[in-house]
XYZ file of C-alpha atoms in Angstrom:
157
model
C 75.399 105.887 115.620
C 78.834 104.878 114.449
C 79.046 101.134 113.787
C 82.093 100.659 116.061
C 80.218 102.206 118.996
C 77.203 100.017 118.246
C 79.341 96.863 118.253
C 80.955 97.886 121.538
C 77.541 98.505 123.105
C 76.037 95.257 121.770
C 79.072 92.998 122.264
C 77.739 91.274 125.389
C 74.393 90.605 123.668
C 76.223 89.266 120.618
C 78.315 86.966 122.807
C 75.181 85.688 124.592
C 73.471 85.006 121.253
C 76.567 83.187 120.026
C 76.678 81.133 123.212
C 73.035 80.146 122.722
C 74.001 78.699 119.329
C 77.323 77.145 120.315
C 75.672 75.299 123.224
C 73.846 73.231 120.609
C 76.244 70.594 119.198
C 74.647 70.861 115.765
C 76.528 68.024 114.131
C 74.570 66.400 111.317
C 72.837 63.221 112.374
C 70.293 60.637 111.401
C 67.106 62.007 109.868
C 64.077 62.023 112.115
C 60.568 63.414 112.173
C 60.828 67.105 111.312
C 64.646 66.819 111.497
C 65.977 65.938 108.035
C 69.630 66.408 109.071
C 69.319 65.239 112.664
C 67.761 66.588 115.834
C 70.708 68.832 116.782
C 70.725 70.574 113.386
C 66.988 71.221 113.744
C 67.475 72.588 117.267
C 70.176 74.966 116.051
C 67.915 76.196 113.261
C 65.070 76.765 115.723
C 67.383 78.728 118.013
C 68.666 80.926 115.171
C 65.111 81.689 114.122
C 64.125 82.387 117.733
C 67.006 84.858 118.159
C 66.121 86.585 114.879
C 62.465 86.772 115.880
C 63.440 88.341 119.222
C 65.324 90.957 117.203
C 62.171 91.783 115.268
C 62.859 90.045 111.970
C 60.414 88.039 109.923
C 61.365 84.361 110.125
C 60.312 81.146 108.439
C 61.834 77.837 107.453
C 61.655 75.353 104.643
C 61.014 71.824 105.952
C 63.390 72.390 108.912
C 66.251 72.376 106.414
C 66.798 76.057 105.752
C 65.912 79.111 107.808
C 64.828 82.350 106.217
C 65.283 85.649 108.015
C 63.962 88.703 106.195
C 64.649 92.326 106.972
C 61.191 93.295 105.725
C 58.120 91.087 106.051
C 57.084 91.651 102.468
C 58.833 91.977 99.182
C 61.242 89.839 97.268
C 64.771 89.944 98.682
C 67.297 91.970 96.732
C 70.275 90.983 98.850
C 70.879 87.419 99.994
C 73.367 86.332 102.634
C 74.112 82.654 103.232
C 75.311 81.198 106.551
C 74.981 77.818 108.224
C 74.272 76.609 111.738
C 75.751 73.100 111.573
C 79.259 72.191 112.724
C 81.720 69.313 112.510
C 82.574 67.301 115.640
C 84.772 69.163 118.125
C 87.580 66.644 118.396
C 90.236 66.988 121.123
C 92.740 69.611 122.216
C 90.268 72.311 123.233
C 91.518 74.714 125.903
C 87.911 75.737 126.681
C 84.579 73.928 126.533
C 83.886 73.504 122.793
C 80.152 73.949 123.376
C 80.284 77.343 125.070
C 81.251 80.728 123.626
C 84.202 81.626 125.829
C 85.871 85.021 125.567
C 89.580 84.714 126.370
C 91.479 87.925 125.689
C 90.557 89.026 122.175
C 89.480 85.536 121.088
C 86.170 83.722 121.307
C 86.465 79.955 121.643
C 83.678 77.510 120.875
C 82.611 75.109 118.137
C 81.313 77.263 115.304
C 82.695 80.575 116.583
C 84.454 81.061 113.238
C 82.608 78.581 110.992
C 79.836 79.638 110.897
C 77.827 80.551 113.978
C 79.975 83.604 114.759
C 79.549 85.087 111.264
C 75.822 84.261 111.441
C 75.439 86.273 114.665
C 77.503 89.077 113.109
C 75.117 89.256 110.149
C 72.091 89.322 112.472
C 73.559 92.238 114.404
C 74.528 94.055 111.203
C 70.898 93.688 110.122
C 69.798 94.935 113.559
C 72.070 97.964 113.185
C 70.451 98.764 109.837
C 66.996 98.250 111.337
C 67.782 100.706 114.139
C 69.872 103.332 112.366
C 69.083 102.967 108.700
C 66.247 102.205 106.396
C 67.496 100.084 103.513
C 65.571 100.457 100.293
C 66.062 96.760 99.584
C 65.006 93.658 101.435
C 67.858 91.673 102.936
C 67.397 87.929 103.358
C 69.630 85.812 105.577
C 69.447 82.158 104.542
C 70.579 79.714 107.230
C 71.547 76.216 106.159
C 71.778 73.134 108.361
C 73.823 70.721 106.237
C 76.804 72.697 104.914
C 79.370 70.542 106.675
C 78.049 67.399 104.942
C 77.499 68.672 101.419
C 74.679 71.235 101.552
C 71.826 68.896 100.710
C 69.586 71.472 102.399
C 70.186 73.939 99.575
C 69.551 71.320 96.907
C 65.931 71.258 98.028
């Protein structure tokens, strides 16, 4: 299937997945049990991994800091893609609810729609396209951080 047709057919699912992530105000916070960068960052990571699991990918995490989504269950990854699920505070002047993915014309509004929850969902659906219509010879690994907006201490681990 042509990629453009696939995107058109999956757009509503992509928007729902994005909304699931944007609803979580994943601003870094105080460390807690099993939440090294705050409870909201951990919740966003859990939701990303849940979405990826629903799509049939192998998922794991490292100390609730970094999510790992693999195309294949086994084998060392040959291609790595880095995204993050944390955001900065929304601030004022929003024309739509900052914690919903709102389609308005050709634009999607919501905290993280551009940086970086929208690109994260795009990568997941690109991987899903390859899973459905291709058979990559190499393992693809999506690495999802939870502390990019505050200095990427998650990756230092």
